[in-house]
Coordinates of C-alpha atoms in Angstrom, one line a residue:
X40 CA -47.6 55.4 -16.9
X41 CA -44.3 54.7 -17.7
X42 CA -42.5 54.0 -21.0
X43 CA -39.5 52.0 -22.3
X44 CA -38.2 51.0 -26.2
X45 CA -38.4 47.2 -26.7
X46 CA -35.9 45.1 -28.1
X47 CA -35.9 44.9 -31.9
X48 CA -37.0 41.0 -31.8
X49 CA -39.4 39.7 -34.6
X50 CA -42.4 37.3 -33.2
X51 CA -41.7 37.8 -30.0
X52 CA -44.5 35.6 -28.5
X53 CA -44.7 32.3 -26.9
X54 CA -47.8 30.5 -27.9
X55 CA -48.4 28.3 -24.5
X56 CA -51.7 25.3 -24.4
X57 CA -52.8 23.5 -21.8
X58 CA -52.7 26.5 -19.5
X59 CA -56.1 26.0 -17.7
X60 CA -54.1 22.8 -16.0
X61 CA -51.9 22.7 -13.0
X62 CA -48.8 22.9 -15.0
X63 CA -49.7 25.8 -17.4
X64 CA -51.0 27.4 -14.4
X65 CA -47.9 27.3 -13.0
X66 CA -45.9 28.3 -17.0
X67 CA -48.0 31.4 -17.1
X68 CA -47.0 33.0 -14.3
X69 CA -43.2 32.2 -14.4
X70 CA -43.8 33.1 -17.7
X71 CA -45.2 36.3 -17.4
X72 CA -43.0 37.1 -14.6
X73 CA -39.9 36.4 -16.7
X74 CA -40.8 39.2 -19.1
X75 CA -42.0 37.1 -21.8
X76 CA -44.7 37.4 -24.6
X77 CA -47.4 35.1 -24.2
X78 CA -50.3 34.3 -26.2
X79 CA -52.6 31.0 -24.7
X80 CA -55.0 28.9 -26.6
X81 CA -57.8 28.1 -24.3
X82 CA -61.1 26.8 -24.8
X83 CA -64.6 28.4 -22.8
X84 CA -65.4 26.3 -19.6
X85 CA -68.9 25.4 -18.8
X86 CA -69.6 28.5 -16.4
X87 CA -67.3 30.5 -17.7
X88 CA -65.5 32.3 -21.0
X89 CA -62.3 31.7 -21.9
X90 CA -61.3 35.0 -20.8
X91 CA -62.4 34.7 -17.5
X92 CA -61.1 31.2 -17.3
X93 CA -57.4 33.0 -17.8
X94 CA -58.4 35.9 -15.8
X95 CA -59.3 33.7 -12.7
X96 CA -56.0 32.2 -13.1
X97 CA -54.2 35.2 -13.4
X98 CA -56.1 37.2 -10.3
X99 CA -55.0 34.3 -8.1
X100 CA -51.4 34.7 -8.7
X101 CA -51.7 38.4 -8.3
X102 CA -53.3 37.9 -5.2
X103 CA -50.4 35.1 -3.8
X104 CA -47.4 37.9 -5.2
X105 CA -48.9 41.1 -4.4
X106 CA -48.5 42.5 -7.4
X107 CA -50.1 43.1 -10.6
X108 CA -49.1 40.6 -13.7
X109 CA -49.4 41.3 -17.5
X110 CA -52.3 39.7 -19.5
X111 CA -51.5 37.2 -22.2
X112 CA -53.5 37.3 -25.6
X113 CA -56.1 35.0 -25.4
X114 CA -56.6 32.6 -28.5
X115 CA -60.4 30.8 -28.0
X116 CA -59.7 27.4 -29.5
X117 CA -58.9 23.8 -29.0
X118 CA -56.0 21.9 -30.2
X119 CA -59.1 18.8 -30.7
X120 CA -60.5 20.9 -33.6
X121 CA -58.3 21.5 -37.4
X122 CA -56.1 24.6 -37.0
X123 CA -56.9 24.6 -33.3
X124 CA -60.3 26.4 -34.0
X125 CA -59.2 30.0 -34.8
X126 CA -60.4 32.2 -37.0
X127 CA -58.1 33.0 -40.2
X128 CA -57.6 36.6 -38.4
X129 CA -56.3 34.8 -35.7
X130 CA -54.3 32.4 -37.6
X131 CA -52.6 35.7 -39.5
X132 CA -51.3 37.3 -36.1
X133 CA -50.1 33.8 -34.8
X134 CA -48.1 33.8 -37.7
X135 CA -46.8 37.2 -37.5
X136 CA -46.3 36.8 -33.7
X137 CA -45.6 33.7 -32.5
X138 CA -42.0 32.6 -33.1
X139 CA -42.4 30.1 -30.4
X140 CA -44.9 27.1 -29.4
X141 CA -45.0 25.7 -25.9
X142 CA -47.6 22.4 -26.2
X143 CA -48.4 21.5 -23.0
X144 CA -51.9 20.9 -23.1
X145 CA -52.9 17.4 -22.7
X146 CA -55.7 15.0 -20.6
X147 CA -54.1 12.5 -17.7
X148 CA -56.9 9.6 -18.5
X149 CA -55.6 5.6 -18.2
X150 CA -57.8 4.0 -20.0
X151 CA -60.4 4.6 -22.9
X152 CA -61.5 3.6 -26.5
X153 CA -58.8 3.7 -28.6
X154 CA -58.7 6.8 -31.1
X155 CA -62.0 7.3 -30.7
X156 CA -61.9 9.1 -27.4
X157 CA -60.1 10.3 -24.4
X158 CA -56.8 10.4 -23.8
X159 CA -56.3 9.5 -27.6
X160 CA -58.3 12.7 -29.2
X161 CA -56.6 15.4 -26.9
X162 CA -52.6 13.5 -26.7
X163 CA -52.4 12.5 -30.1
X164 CA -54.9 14.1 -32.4
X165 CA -54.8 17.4 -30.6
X166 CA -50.6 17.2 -31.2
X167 CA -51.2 16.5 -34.8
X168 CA -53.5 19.1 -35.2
X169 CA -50.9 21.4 -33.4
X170 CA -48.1 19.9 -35.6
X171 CA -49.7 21.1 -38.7
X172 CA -50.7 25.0 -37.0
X173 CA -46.8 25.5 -36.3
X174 CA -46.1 24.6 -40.4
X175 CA -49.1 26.5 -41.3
X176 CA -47.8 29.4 -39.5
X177 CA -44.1 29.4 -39.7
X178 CA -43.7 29.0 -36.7
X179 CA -39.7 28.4 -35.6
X180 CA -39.1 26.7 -31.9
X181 CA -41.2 23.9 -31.2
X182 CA -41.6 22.5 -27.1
X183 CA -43.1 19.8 -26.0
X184 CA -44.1 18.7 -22.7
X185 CA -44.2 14.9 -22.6
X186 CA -44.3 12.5 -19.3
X187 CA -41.3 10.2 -18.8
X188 CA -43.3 7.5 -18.8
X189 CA -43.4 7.3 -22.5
X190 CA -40.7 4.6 -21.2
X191 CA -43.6 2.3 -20.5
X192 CA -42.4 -0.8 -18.1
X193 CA -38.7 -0.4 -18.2
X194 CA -36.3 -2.2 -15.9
X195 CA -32.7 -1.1 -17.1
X196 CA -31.9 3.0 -16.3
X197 CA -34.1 5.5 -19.1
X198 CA -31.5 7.9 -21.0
X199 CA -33.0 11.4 -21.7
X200 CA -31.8 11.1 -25.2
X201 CA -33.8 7.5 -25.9
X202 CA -36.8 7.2 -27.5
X203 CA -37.8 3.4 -27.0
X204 CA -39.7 1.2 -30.0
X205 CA -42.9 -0.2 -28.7
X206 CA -42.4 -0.1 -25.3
X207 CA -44.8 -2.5 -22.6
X208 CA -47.3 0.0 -21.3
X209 CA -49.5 0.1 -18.2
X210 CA -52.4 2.2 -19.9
X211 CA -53.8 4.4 -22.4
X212 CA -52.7 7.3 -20.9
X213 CA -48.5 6.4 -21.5
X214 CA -49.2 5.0 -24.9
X215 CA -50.9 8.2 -26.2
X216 CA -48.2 10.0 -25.0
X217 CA -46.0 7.8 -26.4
X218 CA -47.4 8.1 -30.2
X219 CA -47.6 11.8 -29.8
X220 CA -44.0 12.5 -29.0
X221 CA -42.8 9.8 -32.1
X222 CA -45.0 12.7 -34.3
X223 CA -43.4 15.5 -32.6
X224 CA -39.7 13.6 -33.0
X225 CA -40.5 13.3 -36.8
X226 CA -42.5 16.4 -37.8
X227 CA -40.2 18.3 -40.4
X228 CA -39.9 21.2 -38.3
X229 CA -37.2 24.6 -39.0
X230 CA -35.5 23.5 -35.7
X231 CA -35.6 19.8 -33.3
X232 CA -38.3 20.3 -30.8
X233 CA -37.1 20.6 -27.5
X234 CA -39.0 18.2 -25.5
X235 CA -39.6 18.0 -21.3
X236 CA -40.7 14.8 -20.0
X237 CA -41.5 15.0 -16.4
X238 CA -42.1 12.6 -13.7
X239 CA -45.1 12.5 -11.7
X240 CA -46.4 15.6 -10.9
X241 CA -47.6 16.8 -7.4
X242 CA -49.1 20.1 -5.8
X243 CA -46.7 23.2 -4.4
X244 CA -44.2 22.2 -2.0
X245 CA -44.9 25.7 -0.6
X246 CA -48.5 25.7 0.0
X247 CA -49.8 22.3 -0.8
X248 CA -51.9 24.0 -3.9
X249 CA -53.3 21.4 -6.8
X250 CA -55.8 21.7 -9.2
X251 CA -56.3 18.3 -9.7
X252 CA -56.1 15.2 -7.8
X253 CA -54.9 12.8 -9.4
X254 CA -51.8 11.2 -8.3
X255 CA -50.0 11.1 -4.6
X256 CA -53.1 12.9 -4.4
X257 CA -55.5 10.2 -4.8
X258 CA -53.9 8.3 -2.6
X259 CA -53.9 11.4 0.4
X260 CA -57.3 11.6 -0.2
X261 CA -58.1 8.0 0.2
X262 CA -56.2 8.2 3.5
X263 CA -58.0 11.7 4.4
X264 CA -61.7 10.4 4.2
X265 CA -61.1 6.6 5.0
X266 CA -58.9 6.6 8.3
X267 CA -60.7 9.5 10.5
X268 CA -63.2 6.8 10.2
X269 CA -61.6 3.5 11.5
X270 CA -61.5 2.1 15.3
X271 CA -58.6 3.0 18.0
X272 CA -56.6 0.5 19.5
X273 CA -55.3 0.3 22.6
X274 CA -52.9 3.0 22.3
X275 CA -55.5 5.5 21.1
X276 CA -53.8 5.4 17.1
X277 CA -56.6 5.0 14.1
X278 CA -56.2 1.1 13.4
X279 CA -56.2 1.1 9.3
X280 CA -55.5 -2.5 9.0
X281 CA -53.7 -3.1 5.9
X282 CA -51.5 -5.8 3.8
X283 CA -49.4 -4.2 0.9
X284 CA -48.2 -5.8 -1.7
X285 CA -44.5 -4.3 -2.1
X286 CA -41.5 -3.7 0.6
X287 CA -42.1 -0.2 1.2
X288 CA -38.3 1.2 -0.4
X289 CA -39.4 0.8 -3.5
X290 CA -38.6 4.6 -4.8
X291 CA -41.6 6.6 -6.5
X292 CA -40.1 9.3 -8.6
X293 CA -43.1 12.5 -7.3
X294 CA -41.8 15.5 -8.0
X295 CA -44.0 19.1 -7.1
X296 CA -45.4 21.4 -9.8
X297 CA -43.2 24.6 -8.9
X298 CA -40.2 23.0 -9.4
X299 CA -41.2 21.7 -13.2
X300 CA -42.8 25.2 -13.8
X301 CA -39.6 26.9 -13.2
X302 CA -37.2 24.4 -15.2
X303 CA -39.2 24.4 -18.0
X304 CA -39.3 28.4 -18.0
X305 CA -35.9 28.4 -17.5
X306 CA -34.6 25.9 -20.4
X307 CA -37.0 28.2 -22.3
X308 CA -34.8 31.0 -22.5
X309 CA -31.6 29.0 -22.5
X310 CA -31.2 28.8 -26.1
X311 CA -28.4 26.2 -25.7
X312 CA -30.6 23.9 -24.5
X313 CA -33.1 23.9 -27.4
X314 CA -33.5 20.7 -29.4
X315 CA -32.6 18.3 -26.4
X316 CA -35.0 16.3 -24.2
X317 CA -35.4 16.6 -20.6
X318 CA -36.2 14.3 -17.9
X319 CA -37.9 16.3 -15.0
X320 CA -36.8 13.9 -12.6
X321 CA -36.1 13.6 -8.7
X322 CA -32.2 12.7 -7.5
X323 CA -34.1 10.9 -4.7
X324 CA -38.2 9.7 -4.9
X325 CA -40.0 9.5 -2.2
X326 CA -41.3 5.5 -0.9
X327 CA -44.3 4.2 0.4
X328 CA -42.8 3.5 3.7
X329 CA -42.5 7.5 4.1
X330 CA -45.3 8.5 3.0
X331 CA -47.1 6.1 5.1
X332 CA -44.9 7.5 8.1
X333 CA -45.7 10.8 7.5
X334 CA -49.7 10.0 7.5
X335 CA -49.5 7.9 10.7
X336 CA -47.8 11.1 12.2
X337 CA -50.6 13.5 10.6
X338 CA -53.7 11.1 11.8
X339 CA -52.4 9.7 14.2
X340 CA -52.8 6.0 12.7
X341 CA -51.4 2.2 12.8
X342 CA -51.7 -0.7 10.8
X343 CA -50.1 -0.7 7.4
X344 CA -47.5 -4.1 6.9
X345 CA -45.3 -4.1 4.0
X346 CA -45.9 -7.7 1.8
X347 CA -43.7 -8.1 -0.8
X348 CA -44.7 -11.8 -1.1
X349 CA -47.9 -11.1 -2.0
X350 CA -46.5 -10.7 -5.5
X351 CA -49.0 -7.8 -6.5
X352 CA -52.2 -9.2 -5.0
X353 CA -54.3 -7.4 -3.0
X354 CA -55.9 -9.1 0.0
X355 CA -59.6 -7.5 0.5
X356 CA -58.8 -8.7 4.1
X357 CA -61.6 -5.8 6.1
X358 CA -63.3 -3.0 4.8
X359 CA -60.7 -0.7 5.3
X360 CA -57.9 -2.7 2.9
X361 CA -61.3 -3.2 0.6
X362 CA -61.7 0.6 -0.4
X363 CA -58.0 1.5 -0.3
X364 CA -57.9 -0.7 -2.7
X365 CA -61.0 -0.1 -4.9
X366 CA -59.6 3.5 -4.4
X367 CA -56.2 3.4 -5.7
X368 CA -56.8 0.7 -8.8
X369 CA -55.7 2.6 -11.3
X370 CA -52.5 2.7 -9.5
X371 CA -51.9 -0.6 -9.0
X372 CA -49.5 -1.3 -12.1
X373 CA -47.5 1.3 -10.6
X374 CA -47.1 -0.5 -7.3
X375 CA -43.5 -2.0 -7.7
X376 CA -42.4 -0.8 -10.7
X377 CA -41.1 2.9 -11.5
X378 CA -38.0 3.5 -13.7
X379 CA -34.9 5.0 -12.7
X380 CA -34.3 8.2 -15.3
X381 CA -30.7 9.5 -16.5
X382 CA -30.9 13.4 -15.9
X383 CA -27.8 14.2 -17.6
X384 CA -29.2 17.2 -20.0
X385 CA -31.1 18.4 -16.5
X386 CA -28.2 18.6 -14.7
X387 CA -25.9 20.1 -17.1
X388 CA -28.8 23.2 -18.0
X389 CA -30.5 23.5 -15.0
X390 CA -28.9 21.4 -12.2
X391 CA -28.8 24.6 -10.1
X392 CA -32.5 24.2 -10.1
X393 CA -32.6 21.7 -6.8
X394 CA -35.8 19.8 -6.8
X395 CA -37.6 20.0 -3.1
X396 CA -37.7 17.1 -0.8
X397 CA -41.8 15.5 -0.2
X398 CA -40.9 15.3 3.5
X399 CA -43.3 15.2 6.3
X400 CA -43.5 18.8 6.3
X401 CA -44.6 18.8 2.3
X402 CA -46.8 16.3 2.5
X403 CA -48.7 17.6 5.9
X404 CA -49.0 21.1 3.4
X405 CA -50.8 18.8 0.7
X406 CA -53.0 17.0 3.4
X407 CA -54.1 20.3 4.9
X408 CA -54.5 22.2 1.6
X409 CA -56.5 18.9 0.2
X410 CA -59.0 19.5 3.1
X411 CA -59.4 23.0 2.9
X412 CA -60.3 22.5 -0.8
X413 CA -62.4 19.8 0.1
X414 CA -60.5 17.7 -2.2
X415 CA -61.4 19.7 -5.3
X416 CA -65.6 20.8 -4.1
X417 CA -64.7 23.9 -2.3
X418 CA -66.8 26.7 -4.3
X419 CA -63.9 28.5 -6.6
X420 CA -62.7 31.8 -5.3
X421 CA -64.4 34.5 -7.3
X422 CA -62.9 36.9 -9.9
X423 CA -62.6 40.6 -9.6
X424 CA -64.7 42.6 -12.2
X425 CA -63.0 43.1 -15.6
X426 CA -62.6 46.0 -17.3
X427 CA -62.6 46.2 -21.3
X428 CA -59.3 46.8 -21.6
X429 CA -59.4 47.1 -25.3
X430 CA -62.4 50.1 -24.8
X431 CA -59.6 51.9 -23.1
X432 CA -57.5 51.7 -25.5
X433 CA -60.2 52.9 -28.4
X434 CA -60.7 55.7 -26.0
X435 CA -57.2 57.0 -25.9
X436 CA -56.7 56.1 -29.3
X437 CA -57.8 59.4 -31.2
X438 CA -56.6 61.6 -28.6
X439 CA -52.7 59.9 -29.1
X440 CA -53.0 60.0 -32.9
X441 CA -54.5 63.7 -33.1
X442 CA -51.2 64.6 -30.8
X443 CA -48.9 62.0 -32.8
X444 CA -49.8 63.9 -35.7
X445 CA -49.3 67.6 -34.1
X446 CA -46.1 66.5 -32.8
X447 CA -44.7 65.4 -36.6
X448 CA -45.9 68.8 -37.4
X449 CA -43.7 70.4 -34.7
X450 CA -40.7 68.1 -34.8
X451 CA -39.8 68.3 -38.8
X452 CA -36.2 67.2 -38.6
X453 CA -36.9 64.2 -35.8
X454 CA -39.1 61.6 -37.1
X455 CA -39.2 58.4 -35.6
X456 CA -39.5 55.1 -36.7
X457 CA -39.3 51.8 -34.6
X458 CA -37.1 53.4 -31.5
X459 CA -34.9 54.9 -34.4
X460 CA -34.6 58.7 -35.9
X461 CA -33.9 58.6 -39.2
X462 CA -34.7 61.6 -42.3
X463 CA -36.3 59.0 -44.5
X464 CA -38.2 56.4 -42.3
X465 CA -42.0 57.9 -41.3
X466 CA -42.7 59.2 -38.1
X467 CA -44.1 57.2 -34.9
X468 CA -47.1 54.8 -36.1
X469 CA -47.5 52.5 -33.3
X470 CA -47.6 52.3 -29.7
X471 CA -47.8 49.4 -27.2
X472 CA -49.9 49.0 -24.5
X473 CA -49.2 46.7 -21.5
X474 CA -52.6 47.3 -19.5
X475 CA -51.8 45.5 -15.6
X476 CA -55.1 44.2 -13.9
X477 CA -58.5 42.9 -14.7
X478 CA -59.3 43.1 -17.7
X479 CA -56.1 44.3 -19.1
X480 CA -53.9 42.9 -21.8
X481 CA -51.5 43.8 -24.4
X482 CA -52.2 45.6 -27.0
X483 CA -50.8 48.0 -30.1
X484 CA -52.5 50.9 -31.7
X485 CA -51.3 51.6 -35.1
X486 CA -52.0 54.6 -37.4
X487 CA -52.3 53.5 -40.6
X488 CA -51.7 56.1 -43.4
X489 CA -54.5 57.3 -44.2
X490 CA -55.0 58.5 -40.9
X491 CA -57.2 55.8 -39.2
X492 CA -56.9 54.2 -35.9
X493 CA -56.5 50.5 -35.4
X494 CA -56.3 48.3 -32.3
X495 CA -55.0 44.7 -32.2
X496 CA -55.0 42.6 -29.4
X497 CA -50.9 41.7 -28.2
X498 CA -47.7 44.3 -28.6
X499 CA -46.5 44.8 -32.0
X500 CA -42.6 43.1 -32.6
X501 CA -41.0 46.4 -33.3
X502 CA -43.3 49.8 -31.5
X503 CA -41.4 52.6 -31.2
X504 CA -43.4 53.0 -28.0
X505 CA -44.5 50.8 -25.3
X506 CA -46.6 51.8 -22.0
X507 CA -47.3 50.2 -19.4
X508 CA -50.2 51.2 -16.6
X509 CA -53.0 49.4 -14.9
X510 CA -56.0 49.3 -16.6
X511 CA -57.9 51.2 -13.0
X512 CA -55.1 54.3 -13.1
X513 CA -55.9 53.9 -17.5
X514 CA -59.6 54.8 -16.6
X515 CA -59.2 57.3 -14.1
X516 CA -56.7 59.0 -16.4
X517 CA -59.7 59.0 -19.3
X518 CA -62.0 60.7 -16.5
X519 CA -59.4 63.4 -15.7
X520 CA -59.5 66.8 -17.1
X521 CA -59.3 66.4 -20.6
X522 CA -56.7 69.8 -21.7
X523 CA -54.6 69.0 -18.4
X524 CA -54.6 65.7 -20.1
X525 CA -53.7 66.6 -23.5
X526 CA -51.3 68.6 -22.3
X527 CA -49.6 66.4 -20.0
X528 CA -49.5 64.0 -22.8
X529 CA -48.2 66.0 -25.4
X530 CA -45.6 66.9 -23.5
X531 CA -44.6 63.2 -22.2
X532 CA -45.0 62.4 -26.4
X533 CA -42.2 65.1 -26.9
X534 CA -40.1 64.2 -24.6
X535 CA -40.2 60.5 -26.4
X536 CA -39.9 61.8 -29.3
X537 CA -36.2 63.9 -28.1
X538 CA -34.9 60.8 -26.5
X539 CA -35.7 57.5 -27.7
X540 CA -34.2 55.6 -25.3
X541 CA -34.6 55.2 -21.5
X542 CA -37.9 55.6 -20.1
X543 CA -40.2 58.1 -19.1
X544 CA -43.2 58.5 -16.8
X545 CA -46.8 60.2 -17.3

């Protein structure tokens, strides 16, 4: 158990949606490894609670790092519901918590009824209804994550700091997007939102992981079950006999999830960067005439011919060409056109950041993770039980304010308030917990004056006191003798009280 005084910061949390998706899986975790406060809005799944839908997440990136991450408060609502859903409890901490909202929650669909449905009800209503929570709560920085393509069909070169008026789009999907960052650019707001417009997003460089396959993962998928299945020639190659309609340069602008998790945490805590937009963009895409190389090297296929004359048409020539192409429709606006976007705000706040190359290498990790998953039906990997961290807590929470209240007996001349001594503040009232592992999470026990105890989920701005343990050594602690444990702790408690800086361990 160890111990250290916190910064004297007032709402120190980061309010983060969206964080059941690829990208927020990716935000939490550089998130939480980045030592910031985190609170997550997240709605129940169909199997699961919205707890365990965060612990899942969590448990796997413990299990990739080897070691044990902090918990985020978890906020049960849904940005489609007025005041995202929370209870007026819940609203009350988020407003004397959260200094900071991260809204990245949003649904990738191309086409449906407009406002009456998908992607309309999450991308634009669910923004308003978030627009209205930040002024309802005070809240002070205001991030958004947008798409580049709120650019629509653009030939000239897309400037980070241009908001174009009524762009062409190719679907639904762009035009919500679209109308949702226009609210967010004129919400009256205490600061400019900072906004981060990424390209297209694919799976980890590093391990091929997605969560989703949409994308240059639809179209690896397509290959994956389609070409296994086609006749050899000659030579022994897979024949996938195919006309496409574009040259094969044309340069698709993919970058992979890691690399826009970790610029976006990073222009997080810049604070010079706050109020500017972002385009989360390659220095070089990758073309169809790769990619195609790369899968002829991975399947050992032939067959694909690059026709720009067919003007976007798509022959149904075979079989084969039929269900690529039934396959990959949605795509097909997309075929030959893809903007070139400026990245001069990128490159001046985080050009050190260098996006990763989708070589063969990269794309032979996506491939083989994409199988292994079995393109999104493998059976998901199963949580570890989870412990109530907040019963801990409740536990410990009258032995720590029978021996607060001793030690303010015994220590008349060295009160202590909010990592401070001073004669005519009161003496320590609240203690932080950081509980590591399942179950865990942050909380702060406070001692109100009239002697009870109470026990709020996430750490209090100012504790004089913060500890941080695993919930499994927490537990096993509670089991241990309990006058060795009083005793260890009152003495630990003393020794905090002395010296109220540095840390200490139990």
């Amino acid at each position: 158990m160890t111990s250290k005084n916190l910064q004297n910061r007032s709402k120190p949390y980061w309010l983060l949606t969206g964080v059941t998706g690829l990208v927020g899986q990716y935000l939490l975790k550089d998130m939480l490894n980045s030592g910031m406060h985190v609170a997550v809005l997240v709605r129940p799944g169909k199997k699961q609670s919205a707890e365990a839908r965060i612990e899942a997440i969590v448990q796997r990136w413990e299990s990739l790092q080897g070691s044990l991450l902090p918990r985020p408060v978890v906020l049960v609502g849904d940005v489609k519901t007025p005041n995202l859903g929370l209870t007026a409890d819940q609203t009350d901490w988020v407003a004397g918590n959260v200094g900071h909202f991260l809204h990245n929650a949003a649904i990738l669909k191309f086409f449906g009824p407009c406002h009456s449905g998908e992607p309309w009800q999450t991308n634009v209503v669910g923004t308003q209804h978030v627009l209205d929570f930040v002024r309802v709560t005070g809240v002070e920085q205001f991030h958004y994550v947008s798409t580049a393509y709120v650019a629509g069909r653009q030939s000239s070169v897309v400037r980070e700091d241009d908001f174009p008026e009524n762009p062409s789009f190719r679907n639904d999907y762009e035009h919500s997007k679209w109308v949702a960052e226009g609210m967010v650019r004129a919400a009256k707001l205490p600061h400019p939102p900072t906004i981060y417009r990424p390209v297209v997003i694919a799976g980890d460089s590093n391990n091929g992981f997605t969560s989703t396959y949409h994308g240059l993962y639809l179209y690896l998928r397509t290959m994956a079950l389609l070409v296994p299945q086609q006749h050899r020639d000659e030579h022994g190659k897979l024949l996938t006999k195919i006309r496409l309609p574009m040259s094969g340069e044309e340069q698709r602008n993919v970058v992979p999830v890691e690399w826009v998790s970790a610029v976006i945490t990073h222009l997080l805590k810049t604070p010079s960067a706050a109020g500017k937009t972002f385009h989360l963009a390659p220095k070089r895409g990758i073309t169809p005439n790769e990619l195609i190389q790369y899968c002829y090297h991975y399947f050992g296929s032939t067959g694909v011919e690059f026709c720009p004359e067919l003007d976007g048409q798509h022959p149904l020539e075979n079989d084969f060409a039929s269900k690529v192409f039934d396959s990959i429709r949605i795509y097909q606006d997309y075929d030959t056109s893809d903007p070139h976007f400026d990245t001069k705000n990128l490159d001046k706040y985080a050009g050190h950041l260098e996006c990763p190359v989708l070589n063969e290498e990269v794309i032979k990790r996506y491939l083989e993770f994409g199988e292994r998953d079995r393109w999104g039906k493998a059976k998901p990997q199963s949580i570890e039980s989870m412990f109530d961290g907040r019963e801990c807590i409740e536990r410990l929470s009258e032995e720590f304010v029978d021996l607060l209240q001793h030690l303010a007996l015994e220590c008349p001349d060295q009160p202590i308030h909010n990592g401070k001594t001073s004669g005519d503040q009161s003496r320590v009232q609240q203690i932080g917990f950081q509980l590591l592992g399942p179950g865990g999470g942050p909380f702060t026990l406070s001692l109100t004056p009239s002697g009870n105890v109470h026990v709020q989920p996430g750490i209090s701005s100012q504790p004089p006191l913060l500890l941080q343990m695993s919930v499994r050594s927490l537990q096993k602690w509670l089991a241990s003798d309990y006058t060795q444990r009083r005793q260890t702790t009152a003495l630990w408690l003393q020794r905090q009280i002395n010296a109220t800086q540095g840390q200490s361990t139990l």
